[in-house]
């Protein structure tokens, strides 16, 4: 793995952060996301070295120990005020501002997936744009019979299962949303990302305690396995499951008998029609599909382009860091990408060694030397090609030429496999954009931008790294981790 110098990484990260609008304090520019706590009242950031493995600071060796510690912490938090919750979250944000880059490096080194500089952006994004307690807006109804108040109440102890692709950012994002809603959480993280995830959990515990909150609001199983995940899913002390990952973990959570917020896989299609700003579409697609080497579930995974503008789109992509493979190169590449090619229009089995690798490293496997400016490999393929139908999680993007926009939308719908996850379209035709929005029916639909804009990175709105399409919450936030509670005052406090 090629290592960049710190200076190179800082330069790249700053450039990307400014492009994505996640620079030093994007929250200040986003009126939709308020900071918790009163201005200036935020506790001092916790400066502390990050240790990896080891018990303590929320890390326990058994699921039982995690759940019982988190249950005690939940009881303590329930006795605290809403403003204390806000202070705790402000302290977590401050700590992550200090340590987000370090955690990004740990995640990159441990998993070997993606790009360090993009992981820095992901950590910054969740730190700044995950909503906190301000998202819990009570509703009131008044009338002749008095007043009814609808409140958002916590579930209790949440069991959260996280992926290897966004390990630290999911832990940070889940934690902020779940604690803001008044819960505590037990994490069973991906075994391949345990070290960086434990470091994140330990830092969060330090921040909570420094803010005067209870220990163990966030706990984690020190050596997570599928068995410990299964145990957590069935533990009687767990009140809600929140799982983020592929189809296996979603199916397991939904069969557990517990309520679950389940965030599953995607295969986000992009449609480009003849009215699009092709230069911008090319730039945005290369940026989005190359972001963190395509391991994010929302990253563009296949393109359907109207034939009359296909050559121009490919040219625009090449100008922006894409390498176009020819047919002979594609035949060699396929052998590297698939551990098992199951044929046309079918999800193949991918070669795990290439997941999340740089485009240059993947090209190297077929004898092509490419510089660091190449962020994405593109291939001009027919619609049946298995690359179109496979969530590969690597920077290799198939492009399919289609006769017209309706065919493009129909194919996009099919290639998305009904996950209802994410999609995008580049077009200036309002009717076509609206048609695709209705047909594709995904939790995230981005018009004229990279799909990461749908995560609030360079687009408006809050972020989430748990996009729960199967269970319907979409981009999760504190309300997704809350119960509705009604409080009724009869015949008093009425409006007249
Ligand atoms: P993965 O499914 O291999 O693992 C995710 C987590 O689930 C891990 O902690 C793993 O240990 C656990 N797990 C897996 N199978 C399980 C089972 N049968 N029972 C209990 N636990 C189980 O996924 P990954 O490779 O870490 O992440 C990539 C996948 O996650 C992709 O499919 C991607 O699209 C998806 N993803 C979705 C979202 C979203 O918000 N919808 C976000 C990130 C990743």
Short mmCIF file of C-alpha atoms and ligand atoms in Angstrom, two decimals:
data_model
loop_
_atom_site.label_atom_id
_atom_site.label_comp_id
_atom_site.label_asym_id
_atom_site.label_seq_id
_atom_site.Cartn_x
_atom_site.Cartn_y
_atom_site.Cartn_z
CA UNK A 1 0.00 0.00 0.00
CA UNK A 2 1.41 3.40 -1.00
CA UNK A 3 1.73 5.75 1.97
CA UNK A 4 1.38 9.49 1.46
CA UNK A 5 3.36 11.95 3.51
CA UNK A 6 1.39 13.87 6.15
CA UNK A 7 1.81 17.06 4.15
CA UNK A 8 0.45 15.43 0.97
CA UNK A 9 -2.51 14.03 2.84
CA UNK A 10 -3.29 17.34 4.55
CA UNK A 11 -3.20 19.15 1.22
CA UNK A 12 -5.54 16.65 -0.45
CA UNK A 13 -7.90 16.54 2.50
CA UNK A 14 -8.13 20.34 2.66
CA UNK A 15 -8.84 20.52 -1.07
CA UNK A 16 -11.56 17.89 -0.92
CA UNK A 17 -13.03 19.29 2.26
CA UNK A 18 -13.42 22.70 0.69
CA UNK A 19 -14.96 21.13 -2.43
CA UNK A 20 -17.43 19.18 -0.29
CA UNK A 21 -18.18 22.09 1.98
CA UNK A 22 -16.91 20.21 5.05
CA UNK A 23 -14.08 22.55 5.92
CA UNK A 24 -13.43 23.81 9.37
CA UNK A 25 -16.99 24.48 10.45
CA UNK A 26 -19.66 23.76 7.85
CA UNK A 27 -22.22 23.53 10.62
CA UNK A 28 -21.98 27.27 11.07
CA UNK A 29 -23.14 27.66 7.47
CA UNK A 30 -25.98 25.18 7.79
CA UNK A 31 -28.98 26.75 9.50
CA UNK A 32 -30.69 23.35 9.56
CA UNK A 33 -28.20 21.92 12.04
CA UNK A 34 -27.81 23.71 15.34
CA UNK A 35 -25.13 23.04 17.91
CA UNK A 36 -26.10 21.55 21.24
CA UNK A 37 -25.53 23.31 24.51
CA UNK A 38 -25.36 27.02 25.01
CA UNK A 39 -22.78 28.96 23.00
CA UNK A 40 -19.43 28.90 24.73
CA UNK A 41 -20.64 26.37 27.30
CA UNK A 42 -19.17 23.36 25.51
CA UNK A 43 -16.77 21.43 27.75
CA UNK A 44 -13.11 21.53 26.82
CA UNK A 45 -12.14 19.06 24.12
CA UNK A 46 -10.54 15.92 25.49
CA UNK A 47 -6.95 15.69 24.35
CA UNK A 48 -5.71 12.18 24.90
CA UNK A 49 -3.68 9.62 23.06
CA UNK A 50 -5.67 6.86 21.39
CA UNK A 51 -4.94 3.39 22.59
CA UNK A 52 -6.24 0.52 20.54
CA UNK A 53 -7.31 -2.75 22.10
CA UNK A 54 -7.66 -3.27 25.82
CA UNK A 55 -10.60 -3.29 28.15
CA UNK A 56 -11.98 -0.23 29.90
CA UNK A 57 -13.56 3.05 28.75
CA UNK A 58 -16.64 1.27 27.45
CA UNK A 59 -14.82 -1.75 26.00
CA UNK A 60 -15.87 -5.05 27.63
CA UNK A 61 -15.02 -8.63 26.81
CA UNK A 62 -18.56 -10.03 26.74
CA UNK A 63 -21.92 -8.98 25.33
CA UNK A 64 -23.49 -9.43 28.78
CA UNK A 65 -21.00 -7.05 30.39
CA UNK A 66 -21.56 -4.46 27.63
CA UNK A 67 -25.34 -4.62 27.96
CA UNK A 68 -25.41 -4.42 31.72
CA UNK A 69 -22.98 -1.46 31.78
CA UNK A 70 -24.98 0.31 29.04
CA UNK A 71 -28.24 -0.34 30.96
CA UNK A 72 -26.84 1.32 34.08
CA UNK A 73 -25.63 4.25 31.99
CA UNK A 74 -29.06 4.58 30.37
CA UNK A 75 -30.69 4.85 33.81
CA UNK A 76 -28.22 7.60 34.73
CA UNK A 77 -28.81 9.48 31.50
CA UNK A 78 -32.57 9.26 32.00
CA UNK A 79 -32.16 11.18 35.23
CA UNK A 80 -30.16 13.93 33.50
CA UNK A 81 -31.56 17.02 31.78
CA UNK A 82 -31.92 17.50 28.04
CA UNK A 83 -29.31 20.26 28.18
CA UNK A 84 -26.85 17.82 29.80
CA UNK A 85 -27.44 15.52 26.81
CA UNK A 86 -26.65 18.47 24.57
CA UNK A 87 -23.41 19.14 26.46
CA UNK A 88 -22.40 15.49 26.14
CA UNK A 89 -22.92 15.60 22.38
CA UNK A 90 -21.06 18.89 22.06
CA UNK A 91 -18.12 17.27 23.90
CA UNK A 92 -18.19 14.26 21.55
CA UNK A 93 -18.11 16.59 18.56
CA UNK A 94 -15.18 18.51 20.04
CA UNK A 95 -13.25 15.31 20.66
CA UNK A 96 -13.89 14.07 17.15
CA UNK A 97 -12.73 17.39 15.72
CA UNK A 98 -9.44 16.77 17.49
CA UNK A 99 -9.09 13.07 16.72
CA UNK A 100 -11.07 12.52 13.51
CA UNK A 101 -7.96 12.53 11.30
CA UNK A 102 -6.16 10.10 13.58
CA UNK A 103 -9.17 7.76 13.58
CA UNK A 104 -9.36 8.02 9.79
CA UNK A 105 -5.74 6.91 9.58
CA UNK A 106 -6.36 4.02 11.96
CA UNK A 107 -9.39 2.91 9.92
CA UNK A 108 -7.45 3.13 6.66
CA UNK A 109 -4.45 1.23 8.02
CA UNK A 110 -6.51 -1.45 9.74
CA UNK A 111 -9.05 -2.19 7.00
CA UNK A 112 -6.85 -1.47 3.96
CA UNK A 113 -9.99 -0.05 2.31
CA UNK A 114 -10.54 3.30 0.65
CA UNK A 115 -8.54 6.51 0.90
CA UNK A 116 -7.24 8.14 4.04
CA UNK A 117 -8.11 11.64 2.85
CA UNK A 118 -11.70 10.63 2.11
CA UNK A 119 -12.04 9.00 5.53
CA UNK A 120 -10.95 12.31 7.06
CA UNK A 121 -13.85 13.96 5.22
CA UNK A 122 -16.29 11.26 6.36
CA UNK A 123 -15.33 11.69 10.02
CA UNK A 124 -15.61 15.46 9.69
CA UNK A 125 -18.99 15.15 7.98
CA UNK A 126 -20.55 13.00 10.71
CA UNK A 127 -19.00 15.13 13.44
CA UNK A 128 -20.48 18.35 12.07
CA UNK A 129 -23.71 17.31 10.37
CA UNK A 130 -25.23 14.49 12.42
CA UNK A 131 -28.21 16.13 14.14
CA UNK A 132 -28.33 16.24 17.93
CA UNK A 133 -31.03 17.00 20.50
CA UNK A 134 -32.42 19.90 18.43
CA UNK A 135 -33.94 17.30 16.11
CA UNK A 136 -36.33 16.14 18.85
CA UNK A 137 -39.14 18.60 18.26
CA UNK A 138 -42.20 17.94 20.42
CA UNK A 139 -45.65 18.45 18.87
CA UNK A 140 -48.64 19.94 20.67
CA UNK A 141 -52.36 19.92 19.96
CA UNK A 142 -54.77 22.10 21.90
CA UNK A 143 -58.57 22.40 21.80
CA UNK A 144 -61.76 22.32 23.88
CA UNK A 145 -60.59 19.13 25.60
CA UNK A 146 -57.24 20.47 26.73
CA UNK A 147 -53.71 19.85 25.52
CA UNK A 148 -51.91 16.87 24.04
CA UNK A 149 -48.15 16.73 23.87
CA UNK A 150 -46.26 14.32 21.60
CA UNK A 151 -42.73 13.69 22.80
CA UNK A 152 -39.80 11.67 21.54
CA UNK A 153 -38.66 9.18 24.19
CA UNK A 154 -35.67 6.83 24.21
CA UNK A 155 -35.92 3.09 23.67
CA UNK A 156 -33.23 2.27 26.26
CA UNK A 157 -30.22 0.16 25.27
CA UNK A 158 -29.57 -0.02 21.52
CA UNK A 159 -27.60 -2.89 19.99
CA UNK A 160 -25.71 -1.48 16.99
CA UNK A 161 -23.82 -3.48 14.36
CA UNK A 162 -21.47 -1.55 12.10
CA UNK A 163 -19.67 -2.17 8.78
CA UNK A 164 -16.03 -2.33 7.81
CA UNK A 165 -16.48 0.23 5.04
CA UNK A 166 -17.24 3.27 7.27
CA UNK A 167 -16.13 1.99 10.67
CA UNK A 168 -15.28 5.11 12.66
CA UNK A 169 -17.77 7.38 10.89
CA UNK A 170 -20.66 4.99 11.59
CA UNK A 171 -19.73 4.72 15.28
CA UNK A 172 -19.54 8.53 15.58
CA UNK A 173 -22.76 9.10 13.63
CA UNK A 174 -24.76 6.39 15.43
CA UNK A 175 -23.50 7.55 18.81
CA UNK A 176 -24.51 11.19 18.31
CA UNK A 177 -27.99 10.28 17.05
CA UNK A 178 -28.66 7.58 19.64
CA UNK A 179 -27.41 9.54 22.66
CA UNK A 180 -29.23 12.68 21.52
CA UNK A 181 -32.42 10.61 21.68
CA UNK A 182 -31.54 9.59 25.25
CA UNK A 183 -30.41 6.01 24.63
CA UNK A 184 -27.23 4.16 25.46
CA UNK A 185 -25.61 1.85 22.91
CA UNK A 186 -23.67 -1.40 22.68
CA UNK A 187 -21.58 -1.70 19.51
CA UNK A 188 -20.68 -5.01 17.91
CA UNK A 189 -18.43 -3.70 15.18
CA UNK A 190 -17.01 -5.46 12.13
CA UNK A 191 -14.18 -7.78 13.25
CA UNK A 192 -11.96 -6.32 10.52
CA UNK A 193 -12.29 -2.83 11.97
CA UNK A 194 -12.22 -3.59 15.70
CA UNK A 195 -9.09 -1.61 16.55
CA UNK A 196 -10.17 1.72 15.05
CA UNK A 197 -13.72 1.24 16.34
CA UNK A 198 -12.51 0.54 19.91
CA UNK A 199 -10.34 3.64 19.75
CA UNK A 200 -13.41 5.65 18.73
CA UNK A 201 -15.51 4.19 21.56
CA UNK A 202 -12.81 4.92 24.14
CA UNK A 203 -12.48 8.52 23.01
CA UNK A 204 -16.25 8.96 23.13
CA UNK A 205 -16.31 7.65 26.70
CA UNK A 206 -13.63 10.12 27.72
CA UNK A 207 -15.62 12.96 26.15
CA UNK A 208 -18.88 11.91 27.85
CA UNK A 209 -17.23 11.73 31.25
CA UNK A 210 -15.44 15.06 30.73
CA UNK A 211 -18.84 16.59 30.02
CA UNK A 212 -20.19 15.22 33.32
CA UNK A 213 -22.11 12.34 31.72
CA UNK A 214 -22.23 8.73 32.91
CA UNK A 215 -19.57 6.18 31.98
CA UNK A 216 -20.56 3.44 29.53
CA UNK A 217 -23.24 5.29 27.59
CA UNK A 218 -21.34 3.77 24.68
CA UNK A 219 -19.93 0.28 25.07
CA UNK A 220 -18.37 -2.20 22.65
CA UNK A 221 -17.51 -5.88 22.55
CA UNK A 222 -13.70 -6.00 22.53
CA UNK A 223 -13.34 -8.90 20.08
CA UNK A 224 -16.51 -8.87 18.00
CA UNK A 225 -17.58 -11.88 15.94
CA UNK A 226 -20.72 -12.96 14.08
CA UNK A 227 -21.53 -15.02 17.20
CA UNK A 228 -21.33 -11.97 19.47
CA UNK A 229 -23.45 -10.02 16.95
CA UNK A 230 -26.05 -12.79 17.08
CA UNK A 231 -25.96 -12.81 20.87
CA UNK A 232 -26.49 -9.03 20.92
CA UNK A 233 -29.42 -9.34 18.50
CA UNK A 234 -31.17 -11.75 20.87
CA UNK A 235 -30.12 -10.25 24.21
CA UNK A 236 -33.08 -9.54 26.47
CA UNK A 237 -31.47 -6.31 27.68
CA UNK A 238 -31.41 -4.82 24.18
CA UNK A 239 -34.44 -2.69 23.33
CA UNK A 240 -33.73 -1.76 19.70
CA UNK A 241 -31.37 -3.03 17.01
CA UNK A 242 -29.67 -0.76 14.51
CA UNK A 243 -27.69 -2.63 11.88
CA UNK A 244 -25.62 -1.26 9.02
CA UNK A 245 -24.16 -3.64 6.47
CA UNK A 246 -24.87 -6.09 3.69
CA UNK A 247 -27.86 -8.39 3.10
CA UNK A 248 -26.79 -11.02 5.67
CA UNK A 249 -26.85 -8.78 8.71
CA UNK A 250 -30.08 -7.09 7.62
CA UNK A 251 -31.82 -10.46 7.21
CA UNK A 252 -30.50 -11.63 10.59
CA UNK A 253 -31.74 -8.47 12.35
CA UNK A 254 -35.16 -8.67 10.76
CA UNK A 255 -35.51 -12.30 11.83
CA UNK A 256 -34.38 -11.59 15.40
CA UNK A 257 -37.85 -10.82 16.70
CA UNK A 258 -36.70 -7.40 17.94
CA UNK A 259 -37.59 -4.07 16.40
CA UNK A 260 -34.78 -3.11 14.05
CA UNK A 261 -33.62 -0.12 12.09
CA UNK A 262 -31.87 -1.89 9.23
CA UNK A 263 -29.56 -0.25 6.71
CA UNK A 264 -28.65 -2.58 3.87
CA UNK A 265 -26.75 -2.69 0.59
CA UNK A 266 -27.27 -0.59 -2.50
CA UNK A 267 -26.22 -0.50 -6.14
CA UNK A 268 -26.77 3.17 -6.98
CA UNK A 269 -27.42 3.83 -10.67
CA UNK A 270 -26.75 7.11 -12.47
CA UNK A 271 -28.79 8.27 -15.47
CA UNK A 272 -27.37 10.89 -17.84
CA UNK A 273 -29.65 12.24 -20.55
CA UNK A 274 -29.01 14.38 -23.62
CA UNK A 275 -30.00 17.64 -21.86
CA UNK A 276 -27.40 17.28 -19.09
CA UNK A 277 -24.40 19.54 -18.55
CA UNK A 278 -22.07 16.79 -19.70
CA UNK A 279 -18.82 18.37 -18.51
CA UNK A 280 -20.23 18.72 -14.99
CA UNK A 281 -21.84 15.27 -15.05
CA UNK A 282 -18.49 13.71 -15.99
CA UNK A 283 -16.71 15.57 -13.20
CA UNK A 284 -19.36 14.75 -10.57
CA UNK A 285 -19.59 11.07 -11.47
CA UNK A 286 -15.82 10.54 -11.32
CA UNK A 287 -15.70 12.36 -8.01
CA UNK A 288 -18.64 10.42 -6.52
CA UNK A 289 -17.73 6.98 -7.83
CA UNK A 290 -14.09 7.46 -6.82
CA UNK A 291 -14.91 8.73 -3.33
CA UNK A 292 -13.23 6.44 -0.77
CA UNK A 293 -12.61 4.06 -3.69
CA UNK A 294 -16.33 3.36 -4.06
CA UNK A 295 -16.76 1.52 -0.75
CA UNK A 296 -19.55 3.83 0.47
CA UNK A 297 -23.00 2.36 -0.12
CA UNK A 298 -24.18 5.58 -1.83
CA UNK A 299 -21.26 5.87 -4.27
CA UNK A 300 -22.26 5.68 -7.96
CA UNK A 301 -22.06 2.04 -9.10
CA UNK A 302 -23.24 2.06 -12.76
CA UNK A 303 -24.13 4.64 -15.43
CA UNK A 304 -26.87 4.59 -18.07
CA UNK A 305 -26.21 7.31 -20.63
CA UNK A 306 -28.25 8.30 -23.67
CA UNK A 307 -26.16 7.18 -26.68
CA UNK A 308 -26.05 10.60 -28.38
CA UNK A 309 -23.98 12.05 -25.48
CA UNK A 310 -22.11 8.91 -24.38
CA UNK A 311 -18.81 9.73 -26.11
CA UNK A 312 -18.85 13.25 -24.67
CA UNK A 313 -19.55 11.93 -21.18
CA UNK A 314 -16.71 9.43 -21.39
CA UNK A 315 -14.38 12.18 -22.64
CA UNK A 316 -15.42 14.41 -19.71
CA UNK A 317 -14.79 11.58 -17.27
CA UNK A 318 -11.34 10.94 -18.74
CA UNK A 319 -10.51 14.62 -18.33
CA UNK A 320 -11.36 14.28 -14.63
CA UNK A 321 -9.26 11.31 -13.61
CA UNK A 322 -10.99 8.28 -15.15
CA UNK A 323 -9.10 5.58 -17.07
CA UNK A 324 -11.12 3.94 -19.87
CA UNK A 325 -10.28 0.26 -20.36
CA UNK A 326 -10.58 -1.21 -23.85
CA UNK A 327 -12.25 -4.56 -24.53
CA UNK A 328 -9.09 -6.65 -24.17
CA UNK A 329 -8.19 -4.91 -20.90
CA UNK A 330 -11.76 -5.35 -19.69
CA UNK A 331 -11.61 -9.11 -20.31
CA UNK A 332 -8.46 -9.29 -18.14
CA UNK A 333 -9.94 -7.00 -15.50
CA UNK A 334 -13.08 -9.11 -15.15
CA UNK A 335 -10.96 -12.10 -14.20
CA UNK A 336 -9.39 -10.04 -11.42
CA UNK A 337 -12.60 -8.43 -10.13
CA UNK A 338 -14.74 -11.52 -9.89
CA UNK A 339 -13.94 -14.49 -7.68
CA UNK A 340 -16.91 -16.00 -9.47
CA UNK A 341 -18.53 -14.52 -12.57
CA UNK A 342 -22.07 -15.87 -12.55
CA UNK A 343 -22.92 -14.58 -15.99
CA UNK A 344 -25.07 -11.88 -17.58
CA UNK A 345 -27.44 -9.73 -15.49
CA UNK A 346 -26.38 -11.52 -12.31
CA UNK A 347 -24.66 -10.36 -9.12
CA UNK A 348 -21.18 -11.92 -9.26
CA UNK A 349 -18.98 -12.91 -6.33
CA UNK A 350 -16.31 -10.26 -5.99
CA UNK A 351 -12.61 -10.75 -5.28
CA UNK A 352 -12.36 -9.37 -1.72
CA UNK A 353 -8.66 -8.54 -2.23
CA UNK A 354 -9.62 -5.71 -4.58
CA UNK A 355 -12.44 -4.19 -2.52
CA UNK A 356 -11.66 -0.56 -1.71
CA UNK A 357 -8.30 -0.54 -3.46
CA UNK A 358 -6.98 2.42 -5.47
CA UNK A 359 -7.70 2.40 -9.21
CA UNK A 360 -3.95 2.35 -9.89
CA UNK A 361 -3.49 -0.81 -7.83
CA UNK A 362 -6.37 -2.55 -9.63
CA UNK A 363 -4.98 -1.53 -13.03
CA UNK A 364 -1.60 -2.82 -11.90
CA UNK A 365 -3.15 -6.30 -11.64
CA UNK A 366 -3.58 -6.29 -15.44
CA UNK A 367 -0.20 -4.78 -16.17
CA UNK A 368 -1.25 -1.14 -16.60
CA UNK A 369 0.68 1.58 -14.81
CA UNK A 370 -1.43 4.54 -13.71
CA UNK A 371 -0.50 7.57 -11.64
CA UNK A 372 -2.32 8.82 -8.51
CA UNK A 373 -4.38 11.22 -10.68
CA UNK A 374 -6.41 8.19 -11.83
CA UNK A 375 -9.24 7.81 -9.29
CA UNK A 376 -11.60 5.63 -11.29
CA UNK A 377 -11.60 2.92 -13.95
CA UNK A 378 -14.46 3.14 -16.46
CA UNK A 379 -15.66 0.49 -18.89
CA UNK A 380 -18.00 0.86 -21.89
CA UNK A 381 -20.19 -2.26 -21.54
CA UNK A 382 -23.49 -3.75 -22.66
CA UNK A 383 -26.43 -3.69 -20.25
CA UNK A 384 -26.15 -7.40 -19.42
CA UNK A 385 -22.61 -7.10 -18.13
CA UNK A 386 -22.33 -8.48 -14.55
CA UNK A 387 -20.45 -5.35 -13.41
CA UNK A 388 -23.73 -3.46 -13.84
CA UNK A 389 -25.59 -5.86 -11.57
CA UNK A 390 -22.90 -6.27 -8.88
CA UNK A 391 -22.18 -4.07 -5.85
CA UNK A 392 -18.41 -4.32 -6.25
CA UNK A 393 -17.25 -1.69 -3.75
CA UNK A 394 -14.21 -0.82 -5.88
CA UNK A 395 -13.45 2.10 -8.21
CA UNK A 396 -14.53 0.36 -11.42
CA UNK A 397 -17.60 1.91 -13.03
CA UNK A 398 -19.52 0.31 -15.93
CA UNK A 399 -21.12 2.68 -18.45
CA UNK A 400 -24.05 1.48 -20.58
CA UNK A 401 -25.27 3.29 -23.72
CA UNK A 402 -29.06 3.39 -24.09
CA UNK A 403 -31.28 4.73 -26.88
CA UNK A 404 -33.32 7.16 -24.77
CA UNK A 405 -33.97 8.44 -21.25
CA UNK A 406 -36.96 6.16 -20.61
CA UNK A 407 -34.84 3.08 -21.27
CA UNK A 408 -32.16 4.52 -18.99
CA UNK A 409 -34.66 4.99 -16.14
CA UNK A 410 -36.12 1.51 -16.62
CA UNK A 411 -32.66 -0.09 -16.53
CA UNK A 412 -31.66 1.99 -13.51
CA UNK A 413 -34.71 0.73 -11.65
CA UNK A 414 -33.81 -2.87 -12.47
CA UNK A 415 -30.09 -2.56 -11.66
CA UNK A 416 -30.92 -1.04 -8.26
CA UNK A 417 -32.42 -4.44 -7.38
CA UNK A 418 -35.33 -2.85 -5.49
CA UNK A 419 -33.07 -1.94 -2.56
CA UNK A 420 -34.59 1.57 -2.54
CA UNK A 421 -31.19 2.92 -1.46
CA UNK A 422 -29.65 5.68 -3.65
CA UNK A 423 -29.59 6.95 -7.23
CA UNK A 424 -28.81 10.04 -9.26
CA UNK A 425 -29.65 11.73 -12.55
CA UNK A 426 -27.90 14.39 -14.57
CA UNK A 427 -30.40 16.30 -16.70
CA UNK A 428 -31.96 19.72 -17.31
CA UNK A 429 -35.32 18.16 -18.17
CA UNK A 430 -37.54 18.76 -15.14
CA UNK A 431 -40.13 16.23 -16.27
CA UNK A 432 -37.56 13.48 -16.80
CA UNK A 433 -35.99 14.25 -13.41
CA UNK A 434 -39.39 14.03 -11.71
CA UNK A 435 -40.21 10.81 -13.58
CA UNK A 436 -37.01 9.15 -12.44
CA UNK A 437 -37.52 10.35 -8.85
CA UNK A 438 -40.92 8.63 -8.78
CA UNK A 439 -39.84 5.44 -10.57
CA UNK A 440 -36.56 4.85 -8.74
CA UNK A 441 -38.15 5.56 -5.31
CA UNK A 442 -34.87 5.49 -3.37
CA UNK A 443 -34.09 6.91 0.09
CA UNK A 444 -31.61 9.26 -1.62
CA UNK A 445 -32.08 10.69 -5.12
CA UNK A 446 -29.57 13.33 -6.20
CA UNK A 447 -30.12 15.57 -9.20
CA UNK A 448 -27.07 17.06 -10.92
CA UNK A 449 -24.44 16.24 -8.34
CA UNK A 450 -22.38 13.41 -6.87
CA UNK A 451 -24.51 11.12 -4.69
CA UNK A 452 -22.42 11.98 -1.60
CA UNK A 453 -24.23 15.34 -1.84
CA UNK A 454 -27.24 13.34 -0.62
CA UNK A 455 -25.28 12.71 2.58
CA UNK A 456 -25.07 16.47 3.09
CA UNK A 457 -21.52 16.62 1.68
CA UNK A 458 -21.79 19.50 -0.76
CA UNK A 459 -25.61 19.22 -0.59
CA UNK A 460 -28.09 20.59 1.95
CA UNK A 461 -29.44 18.72 4.93
CA UNK A 462 -28.16 16.48 7.70
CA UNK A 463 -25.88 13.50 7.26
CA UNK A 464 -26.22 9.86 8.18
CA UNK A 465 -24.07 6.80 7.64
CA UNK A 466 -26.97 4.47 8.46
CA UNK A 467 -29.45 4.78 5.61
CA UNK A 468 -32.26 2.47 6.55
CA UNK A 469 -34.20 1.70 3.39
CA UNK A 470 -35.50 -1.82 4.25
CA UNK A 471 -37.18 -0.55 7.44
CA UNK A 472 -38.11 2.87 6.04
CA UNK A 473 -36.28 5.41 8.23
CA UNK A 474 -34.05 6.57 5.36
CA UNK A 475 -31.19 8.77 6.60
CA UNK A 476 -31.41 7.99 10.30
CA UNK A 477 -31.31 10.75 12.94
CA UNK A 478 -32.34 11.03 16.60
CA UNK A 479 -36.05 10.60 15.80
CA UNK A 480 -35.25 7.22 14.17
CA UNK A 481 -33.98 6.04 17.57
CA UNK A 482 -36.98 7.35 19.54
CA UNK A 483 -40.40 6.16 20.66
CA UNK A 484 -43.46 8.38 20.28
CA UNK A 485 -45.00 9.18 23.63
CA UNK A 486 -48.28 11.05 24.15
CA UNK A 487 -48.99 13.09 27.26
CA UNK A 488 -52.55 14.41 27.63
CA UNK A 489 -53.93 17.11 29.93
CA UNK A 490 -57.73 16.91 29.91
CA UNK A 491 -59.77 20.13 29.99
CA UNK A 492 -56.88 22.37 31.05
CA UNK A 493 -54.34 24.39 29.08
CA UNK A 494 -56.84 24.56 26.21
CA UNK A 495 -56.59 27.46 23.81
CA UNK A 496 -59.68 29.35 25.00
P1 LIG B 1 -21.09 -6.92 6.22
O1 LIG B 1 -22.53 -7.24 5.99
O2 LIG B 1 -20.08 -7.92 5.85
O3 LIG B 1 -20.85 -6.58 7.77
C1 LIG B 1 -21.60 -5.59 8.43
C2 LIG B 1 -21.69 -5.96 9.91
O4 LIG B 1 -22.60 -7.03 10.07
C3 LIG B 1 -20.37 -6.44 10.51
O5 LIG B 1 -20.27 -5.96 11.83
C4 LIG B 1 -20.51 -7.95 10.48
O6 LIG B 1 -19.72 -8.56 11.47
C5 LIG B 1 -21.99 -8.14 10.74
N1 LIG B 1 -22.61 -9.32 10.16
C6 LIG B 1 -22.49 -9.76 8.91
N2 LIG B 1 -23.28 -10.85 8.71
C7 LIG B 1 -23.92 -11.07 9.87
C8 LIG B 1 -24.87 -12.04 10.32
N3 LIG B 1 -25.32 -13.00 9.53
N4 LIG B 1 -25.30 -11.98 11.60
C9 LIG B 1 -24.86 -11.00 12.44
N5 LIG B 1 -23.96 -10.06 12.07
C10 LIG B 1 -23.49 -10.10 10.81
O7 LIG B 1 -20.85 -5.53 5.45
P2 LIG B 1 -19.48 -4.74 5.21
O8 LIG B 1 -18.66 -5.41 4.18
O9 LIG B 1 -18.87 -4.42 6.51
O10 LIG B 1 -20.08 -3.40 4.62
C11 LIG B 1 -20.44 -3.26 3.27
C12 LIG B 1 -21.90 -3.51 3.02
O11 LIG B 1 -22.69 -2.71 3.88
C13 LIG B 1 -22.30 -3.11 1.61
O12 LIG B 1 -23.27 -4.00 1.13
C14 LIG B 1 -22.86 -1.72 1.79
O13 LIG B 1 -23.76 -1.32 0.78
C15 LIG B 1 -23.56 -1.87 3.11
N6 LIG B 1 -23.69 -0.59 3.80
C16 LIG B 1 -24.91 0.00 3.88
C17 LIG B 1 -25.03 1.21 4.52
C18 LIG B 1 -26.36 1.89 4.62
O14 LIG B 1 -26.43 2.93 5.27
N7 LIG B 1 -27.41 1.39 4.03
C19 LIG B 1 -23.92 1.85 5.07
C20 LIG B 1 -22.68 1.22 4.97
C21 LIG B 1 -22.57 -0.01 4.35
#
